[in-house]
Short mmCIF file of C-alpha atoms in Angstrom, two decimals:
data_model
loop_
_atom_site.label_atom_id
_atom_site.label_comp_id
_atom_site.label_asym_id
_atom_site.label_seq_id
_atom_site.Cartn_x
_atom_site.Cartn_y
_atom_site.Cartn_z
CA SER A 1 30.34 -22.99 -0.78
CA SER A 2 31.88 -21.16 -3.19
CA GLY A 3 29.69 -17.94 -2.28
CA ILE A 4 28.49 -17.51 -6.34
CA ASN A 5 24.74 -17.71 -6.68
CA ALA A 6 22.65 -18.91 -9.35
CA GLU A 7 22.34 -15.38 -11.04
CA SER A 8 25.92 -15.11 -10.94
CA GLN A 9 26.58 -18.25 -12.77
CA SER A 10 23.93 -17.61 -15.14
CA GLU A 11 25.57 -14.01 -15.98
CA THR A 12 28.95 -15.71 -16.12
CA LEU A 13 27.91 -18.51 -18.58
CA GLY A 14 25.98 -15.77 -20.77
CA CYS A 15 28.92 -13.57 -20.92
CA THR A 16 31.40 -16.18 -21.48
CA ASP A 17 28.85 -17.55 -24.41
CA ALA A 18 28.74 -14.20 -26.12
CA LEU A 19 32.47 -13.62 -25.73
CA SER A 20 32.92 -16.84 -27.48
CA ASP A 21 30.68 -15.94 -29.98
CA ALA A 22 32.17 -12.73 -30.99
CA VAL A 23 35.65 -14.73 -31.13
CA TYR A 24 33.78 -17.12 -33.67
CA CYS A 25 32.25 -14.13 -35.82
CA ARG A 26 35.88 -12.31 -35.72
CA GLN A 27 37.59 -15.34 -36.96
CA LEU A 28 35.15 -15.81 -39.65
CA VAL A 29 35.11 -11.92 -41.04
CA SER A 30 38.96 -12.03 -40.65
CA GLU A 31 39.12 -14.81 -42.90
CA ILE A 32 36.56 -13.35 -45.50
CA LEU A 33 37.94 -9.91 -45.33
CA TYR A 34 41.45 -10.47 -44.97
CA ASN A 35 42.36 -14.14 -45.63
CA LYS A 36 43.62 -14.38 -42.17
CA PRO A 37 41.24 -16.20 -39.55
CA ASP A 38 43.44 -15.66 -36.43
CA SER A 39 44.08 -11.87 -37.24
CA ARG A 40 42.87 -9.87 -34.22
CA VAL A 41 42.54 -6.84 -36.56
CA ILE A 42 38.97 -6.59 -35.19
CA GLU A 43 39.15 -5.73 -31.47
CA ILE A 44 36.51 -7.15 -29.13
CA PHE A 45 35.25 -5.19 -26.29
CA GLY A 46 32.74 -6.50 -23.67
CA PHE A 47 30.55 -4.56 -21.50
CA VAL A 48 28.81 -5.98 -18.47
CA ASP A 49 26.26 -4.29 -15.92
CA ASN A 50 26.72 -6.71 -13.23
CA MET A 51 29.33 -5.66 -10.86
CA GLN A 52 30.13 -9.04 -9.10
CA LEU A 53 30.66 -10.45 -12.77
CA PHE A 54 32.86 -7.29 -13.62
CA ASP A 55 34.88 -8.07 -10.17
CA GLN A 56 35.25 -12.01 -11.07
CA ILE A 57 36.43 -11.03 -14.70
CA SER A 58 38.89 -8.37 -13.53
CA SER A 59 40.52 -10.17 -10.91
CA THR A 60 44.11 -11.97 -10.90
CA LYS A 61 42.59 -15.25 -10.09
CA GLN A 62 43.30 -18.06 -12.63
CA CYS A 63 40.56 -18.28 -15.17
CA SER A 64 39.12 -21.33 -16.17
CA ASP A 65 38.52 -19.92 -20.04
CA LYS A 66 41.97 -18.36 -20.32
CA ARG A 67 41.24 -18.09 -24.27
CA ILE A 68 38.23 -15.80 -23.55
CA ARG A 69 40.73 -13.67 -21.26
CA LEU A 70 43.11 -13.65 -24.31
CA GLU A 71 40.94 -12.77 -27.07
CA VAL A 72 38.86 -10.07 -25.80
CA SER A 73 40.60 -6.55 -25.84
CA SER A 74 38.69 -5.14 -22.80
CA ILE A 75 35.55 -5.61 -20.62
CA SER A 76 34.15 -3.00 -19.16
CA TRP A 77 31.56 -2.12 -16.61
CA THR A 78 28.99 -0.14 -17.68
CA PRO A 79 25.73 1.28 -16.08
CA THR A 80 22.37 -1.18 -16.90
CA ALA A 81 20.82 1.87 -18.71
CA ASP A 82 23.58 2.21 -21.01
CA MET A 83 23.39 -1.62 -22.14
CA LEU A 84 22.36 -1.51 -25.93
CA ALA A 85 21.34 -5.24 -26.01
CA ASP A 86 18.41 -4.38 -23.03
CA CYS A 87 16.11 -3.30 -25.73
CA LEU A 88 16.01 -6.92 -27.05
CA THR A 89 15.24 -8.47 -23.43
CA LYS A 90 13.84 -6.12 -21.30
CA ARG A 91 9.91 -4.46 -21.90
CA GLY A 92 10.25 -0.81 -22.01
CA ALA A 93 14.03 -0.48 -22.40
CA ASP A 94 15.29 2.36 -24.63
CA PHE A 95 16.18 0.93 -28.20
CA SER A 96 17.69 4.13 -29.65
CA LYS A 97 21.21 3.76 -28.74
CA LEU A 98 21.30 -0.04 -30.43
CA ALA A 99 19.38 1.76 -33.26
CA LYS A 100 22.04 4.31 -33.73
CA VAL A 101 24.96 1.77 -33.67
CA VAL A 102 23.02 -0.24 -36.28
CA GLU A 103 22.60 2.72 -38.42
CA GLU A 104 25.85 4.07 -38.04
CA GLY A 105 27.89 0.70 -37.72
CA PHE A 106 30.01 1.93 -34.88
CA CYS A 107 29.89 1.96 -31.37
CA ASP A 108 32.99 4.15 -29.47
CA ALA A 109 34.08 2.02 -26.80
CA ILE A 110 35.00 4.85 -25.01
CA THR A 111 31.97 7.29 -25.09
CA LYS A 112 29.88 4.04 -25.09
CA CYS A 113 28.06 5.67 -28.31
#
């Protein structure tokens, strides 16, 4: 047994999919704006609220998808209450932080908006 439960596997898959999509979007926008699809002018920051997933990502063990580790500027753990996308998937979650980011077009990775 690998000690990884189904919830952890789904969190890992969701995180990998989201970061892969972010890398694709960055390449697309970089090509449109800078004519450089491989540009890293646009940084990618990931935020997870699952401590087990954060520990796995932060470990020094070999990463099965090395591209993700190389493409993402940082992965940070953040409390569930501060997750911007929760309002899209959880009933009753506060949408004000996401609305602020959409309105301002910016989220400070240090202050978490």
